[in-house]
Coordinates of C-alpha atoms and ligand atoms in Angstrom, one line a residue:
Chain A
M1 CA 93.4 169.7 13.9
L2 CA 92.5 169.6 10.1
A3 CA 94.7 166.4 9.9
L4 CA 92.5 165.1 12.9
A5 CA 89.3 166.4 11.0
L6 CA 90.4 164.4 7.9
A7 CA 91.2 161.5 10.1
L8 CA 87.8 161.0 11.4
A9 CA 86.2 161.8 8.3
A10 CA 88.3 159.1 6.4
W11 CA 87.6 156.7 9.5
A12 CA 84.1 157.6 8.9
C13 CA 83.6 156.9 5.7
G14 CA 85.5 153.7 6.0
H15 CA 83.0 152.1 8.4
G16 CA 79.9 153.8 6.5
N17 CA 80.6 150.5 4.0
A18 CA 80.7 147.9 6.3
H19 CA 77.9 145.5 7.4
E20 CA 78.4 144.8 10.9
L21 CA 77.5 141.7 12.5
D22 CA 74.2 142.2 14.3
L23 CA 74.9 140.7 17.4
S24 CA 72.0 142.3 19.6
A25 CA 70.2 138.8 19.9
G26 CA 73.3 137.9 21.8
W27 CA 76.3 135.6 20.6
V28 CA 75.6 131.9 21.3
P29 CA 78.8 129.5 21.8
A30 CA 79.6 127.4 19.2
A31 CA 78.0 123.7 19.5
D32 CA 79.7 120.5 20.4
A33 CA 79.9 118.0 17.4
P34 CA 76.9 115.2 17.6
A35 CA 77.9 112.9 20.5
A36 CA 80.0 109.6 19.7
G37 CA 78.2 106.9 18.6
T38 CA 75.5 109.4 16.8
K39 CA 74.4 107.0 13.6
L40 CA 75.1 109.5 10.6
H41 CA 73.8 109.7 7.0
T42 CA 76.6 107.9 5.2
P43 CA 77.0 106.2 1.4
P44 CA 77.5 102.5 1.9
P45 CA 81.1 101.0 2.3
P46 CA 83.2 101.1 -0.9
F47 CA 83.6 97.2 -1.0
S48 CA 85.8 96.0 -3.8
E49 CA 84.2 93.8 -6.3
G50 CA 82.9 90.8 -5.0
I51 CA 84.5 90.9 -2.1
F52 CA 81.3 91.5 0.5
P53 CA 79.8 89.4 2.2
C54 CA 82.7 88.0 3.6
S55 CA 81.0 84.8 5.1
E56 CA 81.0 83.5 1.3
C57 CA 84.4 82.7 1.7
H58 CA 85.3 82.4 5.3
E59 CA 82.5 79.9 6.0
P60 CA 81.4 79.4 9.8
D61 CA 83.0 75.9 9.9
M62 CA 86.5 77.4 8.8
P63 CA 89.1 77.0 11.5
V64 CA 90.5 80.5 12.2
N65 CA 94.0 80.9 12.6
T66 CA 94.9 84.2 14.5
K67 CA 98.7 83.8 13.7
R68 CA 100.1 87.0 12.3
R69 CA 101.7 85.6 9.1
E70 CA 102.2 86.2 5.4
L71 CA 99.2 85.7 3.5
S72 CA 99.5 83.1 1.0
M73 CA 96.0 82.0 0.2
A74 CA 93.9 85.3 -0.2
H75 CA 94.4 89.0 0.2
Q76 CA 97.9 89.0 -0.9
E77 CA 97.4 92.3 -2.4
I78 CA 97.1 93.7 1.0
V79 CA 99.8 95.5 2.4
L80 CA 99.4 96.8 6.1
K81 CA 100.6 100.6 6.5
H82 CA 98.8 101.4 9.5
D83 CA 100.8 100.3 12.5
A84 CA 101.7 97.2 11.3
E85 CA 104.2 96.8 13.9
H86 CA 101.2 96.5 16.5
R87 CA 98.1 95.6 14.2
W88 CA 96.8 92.6 12.6
C89 CA 93.7 91.4 10.5
L90 CA 92.0 90.0 13.9
D91 CA 92.4 93.5 15.8
C92 CA 89.5 95.0 13.6
H93 CA 88.0 92.1 11.7
D94 CA 85.4 89.8 13.7
A95 CA 86.7 86.1 13.7
T96 CA 83.7 84.5 14.5
D97 CA 81.3 86.9 12.5
R98 CA 83.4 87.6 9.4
D99 CA 80.7 90.0 7.6
S100 CA 81.1 92.3 10.9
L101 CA 84.0 94.6 12.7
H102 CA 84.5 94.8 16.1
L103 CA 85.7 97.3 18.8
A104 CA 88.6 97.0 21.3
S105 CA 85.7 96.0 23.8
G106 CA 84.6 93.0 21.6
E107 CA 81.6 95.0 20.7
K108 CA 80.4 94.3 17.2
V109 CA 80.2 97.0 14.5
P110 CA 78.4 97.0 10.7
F111 CA 80.7 98.0 8.0
E112 CA 78.4 101.0 7.7
E113 CA 79.2 102.4 11.0
S114 CA 83.2 101.9 10.8
Y115 CA 83.3 105.6 11.8
R116 CA 83.1 103.9 15.3
L117 CA 85.8 101.4 15.1
C118 CA 88.4 104.3 13.5
G119 CA 87.4 106.7 16.3
Q120 CA 88.7 104.6 19.1
C121 CA 92.1 105.5 18.3
H122 CA 91.3 108.9 16.2
G123 CA 89.0 110.4 18.8
D124 CA 90.3 114.0 17.9
K125 CA 89.3 113.3 14.2
Y126 CA 86.5 111.2 15.1
R127 CA 85.1 114.6 16.8
D128 CA 85.9 117.0 14.0
W129 CA 84.3 114.4 11.2
R130 CA 81.1 114.4 13.4
A131 CA 81.2 118.3 13.3
G132 CA 81.5 118.2 9.7
V133 CA 85.2 119.6 10.0
H134 CA 87.4 116.6 9.4
G135 CA 86.9 115.2 5.7
R136 CA 84.6 116.0 2.8
R137 CA 80.7 117.0 3.3
S138 CA 77.9 117.6 0.7
G139 CA 74.5 118.8 0.8
Q140 CA 72.9 121.8 2.1
W141 CA 74.6 123.5 5.0
D142 CA 71.4 124.7 6.1
G143 CA 69.9 121.2 6.1
E144 CA 70.9 117.6 4.9
K145 CA 74.1 116.9 4.7
E146 CA 76.1 113.6 3.6
Y147 CA 79.4 112.4 5.5
L148 CA 81.7 110.3 3.6
L149 CA 83.1 107.1 5.6
C150 CA 86.6 107.6 6.8
V151 CA 87.2 104.7 4.3
H152 CA 86.0 106.6 1.2
C153 CA 89.1 108.6 1.5
H154 CA 91.7 106.8 3.5
N155 CA 92.6 103.0 2.5
S156 CA 91.9 101.1 6.2
H157 CA 95.1 99.2 5.5
A158 CA 97.3 102.1 4.3
P159 CA 95.1 105.3 5.4
K160 CA 98.0 108.2 4.4
F161 CA 97.1 109.9 1.3
A162 CA 98.9 109.1 -1.7
P163 CA 100.4 112.5 -3.6
I164 CA 98.3 112.9 -6.7
K165 CA 98.9 114.5 -9.8
P166 CA 97.8 118.7 -9.7
L167 CA 95.6 120.2 -12.7
P168 CA 97.6 122.6 -14.8
P169 CA 98.8 126.0 -13.8
P170 CA 97.4 129.1 -14.9
P171 CA 99.4 130.8 -18.1
K172 CA 102.0 133.4 -16.9
P173 CA 101.0 136.9 -17.8
E174 CA 102.4 138.1 -21.0
R175 CA 104.3 141.3 -20.5
T176 CA 105.4 143.3 -22.9
P177 CA 109.2 143.9 -23.6
Chain B
M1 CA 76.2 156.4 -1.1
N2 CA 73.3 158.0 -3.5
A3 CA 75.3 161.2 -4.2
P4 CA 77.8 159.5 -7.1
D5 CA 74.9 157.9 -8.4
T6 CA 72.5 161.2 -8.9
T7 CA 75.8 162.8 -10.6
R8 CA 76.0 160.0 -12.7
R9 CA 72.3 160.4 -13.8
D10 CA 72.4 164.1 -14.3
F11 CA 75.6 163.9 -16.4
L12 CA 74.1 161.0 -18.3
C13 CA 70.9 163.0 -19.3
T14 CA 73.1 166.3 -20.3
L15 CA 74.8 163.8 -23.0
A16 CA 71.6 162.2 -24.0
G17 CA 71.7 164.3 -27.1
C18 CA 75.1 163.4 -27.8
A19 CA 74.4 159.8 -27.2
A20 CA 71.8 160.0 -29.8
A21 CA 74.3 161.0 -32.5
L22 CA 76.7 158.4 -31.2
A23 CA 74.0 155.5 -30.9
G24 CA 75.8 153.8 -33.7
A25 CA 79.1 153.6 -31.8
C26 CA 77.2 152.4 -28.6
G27 CA 77.3 148.8 -29.7
D28 CA 74.1 146.7 -28.9
V29 CA 73.4 148.8 -25.4
T30 CA 69.8 149.4 -25.5
H31 CA 67.9 152.9 -24.0
T32 CA 66.7 151.1 -21.1
E33 CA 70.0 149.6 -20.1
F34 CA 71.6 152.8 -20.8
F35 CA 69.3 154.8 -18.7
R36 CA 68.5 152.1 -16.1
S37 CA 68.9 152.7 -12.2
H38 CA 71.4 151.1 -9.8
F39 CA 71.0 147.4 -8.9
K40 CA 69.7 148.6 -5.6
E41 CA 67.1 150.9 -6.7
L42 CA 65.9 148.9 -9.3
T43 CA 61.8 148.3 -9.5
P44 CA 60.8 144.4 -9.4
E45 CA 59.6 144.9 -13.0
D46 CA 62.5 146.7 -13.9
L47 CA 64.8 144.0 -12.3
D48 CA 62.6 141.2 -13.9
G49 CA 63.2 142.6 -17.5
I50 CA 66.6 143.0 -17.1
L51 CA 66.9 138.9 -15.8
K52 CA 64.3 138.3 -18.8
K53 CA 66.8 139.8 -21.1
I54 CA 70.0 138.2 -19.8
E55 CA 68.0 134.5 -20.3
R56 CA 67.4 135.5 -24.0
E57 CA 70.9 136.8 -24.8
C58 CA 72.4 133.6 -23.2
E59 CA 69.6 131.3 -24.8
T60 CA 70.6 132.6 -28.0
K61 CA 74.0 132.7 -27.7
Y62 CA 74.5 129.1 -26.0
G63 CA 71.3 127.5 -27.6
K64 CA 70.3 126.2 -24.3
D65 CA 67.6 127.0 -21.2
V66 CA 68.9 129.4 -18.5
D67 CA 67.9 130.5 -15.6
V68 CA 69.0 133.7 -14.2
K69 CA 68.2 134.3 -10.5
N70 CA 68.3 136.9 -8.1
T71 CA 67.7 135.3 -4.8
P72 CA 68.4 137.9 -2.4
A73 CA 70.1 137.6 1.1
R74 CA 68.4 135.6 3.7
E75 CA 67.6 136.7 7.3
G76 CA 69.8 136.0 9.9
V77 CA 72.3 134.4 7.7
Q78 CA 76.3 135.7 7.8
F79 CA 78.3 133.3 5.5
A80 CA 81.8 132.9 6.3
Y81 CA 84.4 130.2 4.7
A82 CA 87.0 128.5 6.5
L83 CA 90.3 126.4 4.8
D84 CA 92.1 124.0 6.1
I85 CA 95.9 124.9 5.3
S86 CA 97.6 121.7 7.5
R87 CA 95.7 119.5 4.4
C88 CA 95.5 121.4 1.3
V89 CA 97.7 119.5 -1.0
G90 CA 97.7 121.9 -3.9
C91 CA 96.1 119.9 -6.3
R92 CA 93.9 123.0 -8.1
R93 CA 90.6 120.7 -8.3
C94 CA 88.8 123.6 -6.5
V95 CA 90.5 126.0 -9.0
Y96 CA 88.8 124.4 -11.9
A97 CA 85.5 123.2 -10.2
C98 CA 85.3 126.9 -9.9
V99 CA 85.6 127.8 -13.5
A100 CA 83.3 125.1 -14.8
E101 CA 80.5 126.2 -12.1
N102 CA 81.0 129.9 -12.4
N103 CA 81.3 130.3 -16.5
Q104 CA 84.8 131.8 -16.0
S105 CA 86.2 132.5 -19.6
R106 CA 88.4 129.3 -21.1
D107 CA 90.3 131.7 -23.4
P108 CA 92.0 134.0 -22.3
V109 CA 92.1 131.8 -19.0
V110 CA 90.2 133.6 -16.0
Q111 CA 90.4 132.0 -12.5
W112 CA 89.2 133.0 -9.4
I113 CA 91.0 130.8 -7.0
R114 CA 94.7 130.9 -7.1
V115 CA 96.6 128.2 -5.5
L116 CA 99.9 129.4 -3.6
E117 CA 102.7 126.9 -3.2
M118 CA 105.1 128.3 -0.4
D119 CA 108.2 127.3 0.9
K120 CA 107.6 125.4 4.4
E121 CA 111.0 126.9 5.7
K122 CA 109.8 130.7 5.3
G123 CA 106.3 130.1 6.6
I124 CA 103.4 132.1 5.0
D125 CA 105.3 134.6 2.6
F126 CA 103.8 136.3 -0.4
E127 CA 106.8 137.5 -1.9
H128 CA 108.2 134.0 -2.3
A129 CA 104.8 132.4 -3.3
N130 CA 104.4 130.6 -6.5
P131 CA 101.3 129.9 -7.8
Y132 CA 102.7 129.0 -11.2
Y133 CA 104.4 125.4 -9.9
D134 CA 103.7 122.0 -11.8
A135 CA 104.6 118.6 -10.6
E136 CA 104.1 115.1 -11.5
T137 CA 102.5 114.8 -8.4
V138 CA 101.6 116.9 -5.1
P139 CA 102.4 118.1 -2.2
R140 CA 106.1 118.6 -3.2
P141 CA 108.0 118.0 0.0
G142 CA 109.1 120.6 1.8
H143 CA 106.0 122.9 0.5
T144 CA 102.6 124.0 1.6
Y145 CA 100.0 125.6 -0.1
L146 CA 97.5 128.6 0.2
P147 CA 94.4 129.0 -1.8
V148 CA 93.3 132.4 -2.3
A149 CA 90.5 133.7 -3.7
C150 CA 88.0 136.9 -2.4
Q151 CA 88.1 137.1 1.7
H152 CA 84.5 138.5 1.2
C153 CA 86.4 141.4 3.7
E154 CA 84.0 143.0 6.3
N155 CA 85.6 145.9 5.9
P156 CA 86.1 145.7 1.8
P157 CA 88.4 148.5 0.3
C158 CA 87.4 147.3 -3.4
V159 CA 83.8 148.7 -2.6
K160 CA 84.9 151.7 -1.2
T161 CA 87.2 152.5 -3.9
C162 CA 84.8 152.0 -6.9
P163 CA 83.7 155.4 -8.5
V164 CA 80.1 154.4 -9.3
G165 CA 79.0 152.1 -6.9
A166 CA 79.2 148.6 -8.7
T167 CA 80.5 146.4 -6.5
W168 CA 78.9 146.1 -2.9
K169 CA 78.4 143.9 0.0
E170 CA 75.3 142.2 0.2
P171 CA 73.5 141.8 3.9
D172 CA 74.6 138.3 4.0
G173 CA 78.1 139.0 3.4
I174 CA 78.7 138.2 -0.4
V175 CA 80.6 140.9 -1.7
V176 CA 78.9 141.4 -5.5
I177 CA 79.7 143.1 -8.6
D178 CA 77.1 144.5 -11.0
Y179 CA 78.6 143.3 -14.4
D180 CA 76.1 146.1 -16.3
W181 CA 77.6 148.9 -13.5
C182 CA 80.8 148.4 -13.9
I183 CA 82.7 150.9 -16.0
G184 CA 85.9 148.7 -16.2
C185 CA 88.5 151.3 -14.5
R186 CA 90.0 148.6 -12.0
C187 CA 90.1 150.7 -9.5
C188 CA 88.7 147.8 -7.1
M189 CA 91.6 145.9 -8.2
S190 CA 94.3 148.0 -7.0
A191 CA 92.8 148.4 -4.0
C192 CA 92.3 144.7 -3.2
P193 CA 95.1 143.6 -0.8
Y194 CA 94.3 140.3 -2.2
G195 CA 94.6 140.1 -5.7
A196 CA 90.9 138.5 -5.9
R197 CA 89.9 140.2 -8.8
R198 CA 90.0 139.7 -12.4
F199 CA 89.5 141.7 -15.5
N200 CA 88.3 140.6 -18.8
W201 CA 90.6 142.2 -21.4
K202 CA 89.1 140.4 -24.0
E203 CA 86.0 139.1 -24.7
P204 CA 85.3 135.7 -22.6
S205 CA 84.9 132.3 -24.5
L206 CA 82.9 129.9 -23.1
P207 CA 82.1 126.6 -25.0
A208 CA 77.9 126.2 -25.2
D209 CA 78.2 122.8 -23.9
E210 CA 80.5 123.6 -20.8
M211 CA 78.1 126.5 -19.8
N212 CA 76.7 126.3 -16.7
P213 CA 72.7 127.3 -17.2
N214 CA 71.8 127.7 -13.1
L215 CA 72.6 131.8 -13.0
H216 CA 72.6 134.6 -10.6
V217 CA 72.7 137.8 -11.8
L218 CA 75.1 139.2 -9.5
G219 CA 77.7 135.9 -9.9
N220 CA 78.1 133.3 -12.5
R221 CA 75.9 134.7 -15.5
P222 CA 78.4 135.2 -18.5
R223 CA 80.3 138.3 -18.3
P224 CA 81.0 140.6 -21.0
K225 CA 84.5 141.8 -22.1
G226 CA 85.6 145.2 -20.1
V227 CA 84.3 144.4 -16.8
V228 CA 85.6 143.0 -13.4
E229 CA 84.4 139.6 -11.6
K230 CA 85.9 137.6 -8.8
C231 CA 84.1 134.9 -6.5
T232 CA 81.2 135.1 -4.9
W233 CA 81.1 132.0 -3.0
C234 CA 79.0 130.6 -5.6
V235 CA 75.9 132.9 -4.7
H236 CA 73.7 131.0 -7.0
R237 CA 74.1 127.7 -5.0
V238 CA 74.8 129.1 -1.3
R239 CA 71.6 131.2 -1.5
D240 CA 69.7 127.7 -2.3
G241 CA 71.2 126.5 0.9
R242 CA 73.8 124.4 -0.8
Y243 CA 77.5 124.4 -0.3
P244 CA 79.7 126.3 -2.8
A245 CA 81.3 124.0 -5.7
C246 CA 85.0 124.2 -4.2
V247 CA 83.8 122.9 -0.7
E248 CA 82.4 119.8 -2.3
V249 CA 85.3 118.9 -5.0
C250 CA 88.0 119.0 -2.5
P251 CA 89.7 115.8 -2.5
V252 CA 91.0 116.4 1.2
G253 CA 88.1 118.3 2.6
A254 CA 90.4 121.3 3.6
R255 CA 87.2 123.6 2.4
K256 CA 84.4 124.4 5.0
F257 CA 81.5 127.0 4.5
G258 CA 78.3 128.0 6.6
N259 CA 76.4 130.3 8.7
L260 CA 78.4 132.3 11.3
L261 CA 75.2 133.2 13.1
D262 CA 74.2 129.5 13.2
P263 CA 76.2 128.0 16.4
S264 CA 75.9 124.2 14.8
S265 CA 77.7 125.1 11.7
E266 CA 80.8 123.8 10.7
I267 CA 82.4 127.4 10.4
R268 CA 81.7 128.2 14.2
Y269 CA 83.1 124.7 15.2
V270 CA 86.3 126.0 13.4
L271 CA 86.2 129.3 15.1
D272 CA 85.9 127.7 18.3
K273 CA 88.1 125.1 18.5
K274 CA 91.1 125.3 16.1
R275 CA 93.8 128.1 15.4
V276 CA 92.5 130.4 13.0
F277 CA 94.1 133.1 11.1
V278 CA 93.3 135.5 8.7
L279 CA 95.4 136.8 5.8
K280 CA 96.9 140.2 5.8
N281 CA 95.6 141.1 9.2
E282 CA 97.4 144.0 9.8
L283 CA 95.2 146.0 7.2
A284 CA 92.0 145.6 9.1
T285 CA 90.1 144.5 5.9
H286 CA 88.4 141.7 8.4
P287 CA 88.2 138.6 5.9
R288 CA 85.3 136.7 6.3
F289 CA 87.8 133.6 4.8
Y290 CA 89.6 131.8 7.8
Y291 CA 92.5 129.9 7.4
F292 CA 93.0 127.0 9.9
Y293 CA 95.2 124.5 11.1
G294 CA 92.8 121.0 11.6
L295 CA 95.7 118.9 12.5
Ligands
SF4_1 S1 90.8 121.1 -4.1 FE1 91.4 121.1 -1.8 S2 93.8 120.2 -1.8 FE2 93.1 120.9 -4.1 S3 94.1 122.9 -4.0 FE3 91.8 123.1 -3.9 S4 91.7 123.2 -1.2 FE4 93.8 122.4 -1.9
SF4_2 S1 89.2 140.2 -0.9 FE1 89.5 141.7 -2.4 S2 87.8 141.7 -3.9 FE2 87.4 140.6 -2.1 S3 85.8 142.1 -0.6 FE3 88.3 141.8 -0.2 S4 89.1 143.8 -1.3 FE4 87.3 143.3 -2.1

């Protein structure tokens, strides 16, 4: 009997401290991510110096060579490690409008909205990203947030993250002998 | 909750005579500080006086303008945190952003976040976890990384064990410490199953040019020797609507934070759609810190 009383007392004490969630207003199910295609606030694409607009070099009257080949006149630095077996430049870059990307449907997409292009194959990541759960976000948890484009973190031509150097470990605690 | 305070007060009053005699030994603790009320019972004037005093002290010590806030919890907000362990690469950017943001001591080294390296083979196994890993690059093959800081438990053993009520859970879920009330007994440290609390064994050192002047009285204001400290989810930022510093710095975007009561928050999306777990579930501390697999 005493043991039971003690256990009850302990239980009561334990619960006295907790701030129970007040669900009196009812629990609303989690909201879905903003709809696909929603224009989201992102910083401008991270073009390398002097690369954009592409039409500066790719003039409209330049003949288009659609053949998969080893590039020799420009862009040799690009190593395609993104399903290279099946992909080629013009699957994403538009041959008729060089300053634009295109979806599989042919619909043109500006570089500012490249996430729509990535989202065609990576639908689950695209959905998580719209909800703020895939990728890095900054700003206000209760308001204006800044999203990053997929290409701010992933190199579109080789999207897998390269390993990085960790910051130094904490010192091990000193032990007295 | 009130009884121990009254006892403490009575005890102090009885000691008043001796205290006067020992005034020299009390260092720079003023009469007002010595006889002030518990944080939750402070009058607005007393609290204001305390904030002003901390500001003056910091300005003298660090030679720059500081702002010590007491932003209270917001109505309708219950904070929670989620960390994607399928993404964390163990780079420790979060550890150092936290140190800079929250004015932890540089020497001796005090860090609120500890990143544990674990063997993939062994799964989540604290026995074999290594916080001291170093490598040219991370992630090291065959390893996963699990950052641990205060879990802001719903049922926090640290709070229950504190003999003087110097640590408590705020209405928005943040577990805080009043550094002026902490007697340094470290009961909370032994009660915390997550090793989340740190003790200032020596006088903390904080270079003036690295001191963050945006301060909260229950958060990142510089701490004295002899008190316990820990993560406060950047109380000085999150009560102003911002994300904690670790959320913004993580290069792989593994860290998520928000209001549990807001159905459109990242945190609710994670709880709804991902595989989630908490550490040491069997202890019924009910962490508000969720680990999930985002892949
Ligand atoms: S910054 Fe992100 S990836 Fe790096 S250790 Fe912290 S949680 Fe992991
Ligand atoms: S993790 Fe430890 S310090 Fe944080 S609330 Fe839980 S018991 Fe307390």
